[in-house]
């Protein structure tokens, strides 16, 4: 069951990441020729601005690319890993947060324990990857040699 949720989270975030790359490239290419739109800039949620968790009807969800602060619309009961938050990428309901802990291996173990304590059903860390689910919140954690990446998708 968790593998199904993990696959769904990964697919959602890959699609979102691909779209964000295209959006950020598009923004860079067209900003030379056109003035910025009157809506808030893509980095405003990361800059600490307040955004609602659900966009207004007809509004575009906020997009964060290389932000440095936790998005305000993450589930309130979602624990986050220890370490410096170095990057946030995503859009409303789907984010990838990258942390730079002192020891990624022990950080992964500590984070999966924190998820379990918060009531998440955790699929153990195998080869540096763990997944968790609680209600409509899906989490996939990946350990790299220098970082811990937390992918969060809210259905």
GROMACS .gro file of C-alpha atoms in nm, residues 5 8-9 75 93 120 133-139 152-155:
model
   17
    5UNK     CA    1   0.149   0.601  -0.233
    8UNK     CA    2   0.209   0.845  -0.663
    9UNK     CA    3   0.416   1.100  -0.468
   75UNK     CA    4   0.041   2.019   0.684
   93UNK     CA    5   0.025   2.090  -0.237
  120UNK     CA    6   0.251   0.853   0.974
  133UNK     CA    7   0.151   0.836   0.444
  134UNK     CA    8  -0.106   0.986   0.677
  135UNK     CA    9  -0.451   1.060   0.542
  136UNK     CA   10  -0.406   1.259   0.223
  137UNK     CA   11  -0.042   1.349   0.293
  138UNK     CA   12   0.226   1.146   0.114
  139UNK     CA   13   0.593   1.188   0.198
  152UNK     CA   14   0.553   1.613   0.013
  153UNK     CA   15   0.231   1.577  -0.183
  154UNK     CA   16  -0.115   1.649  -0.045
  155UNK     CA   17  -0.398   1.489  -0.242
   0.00000   0.00000   0.00000
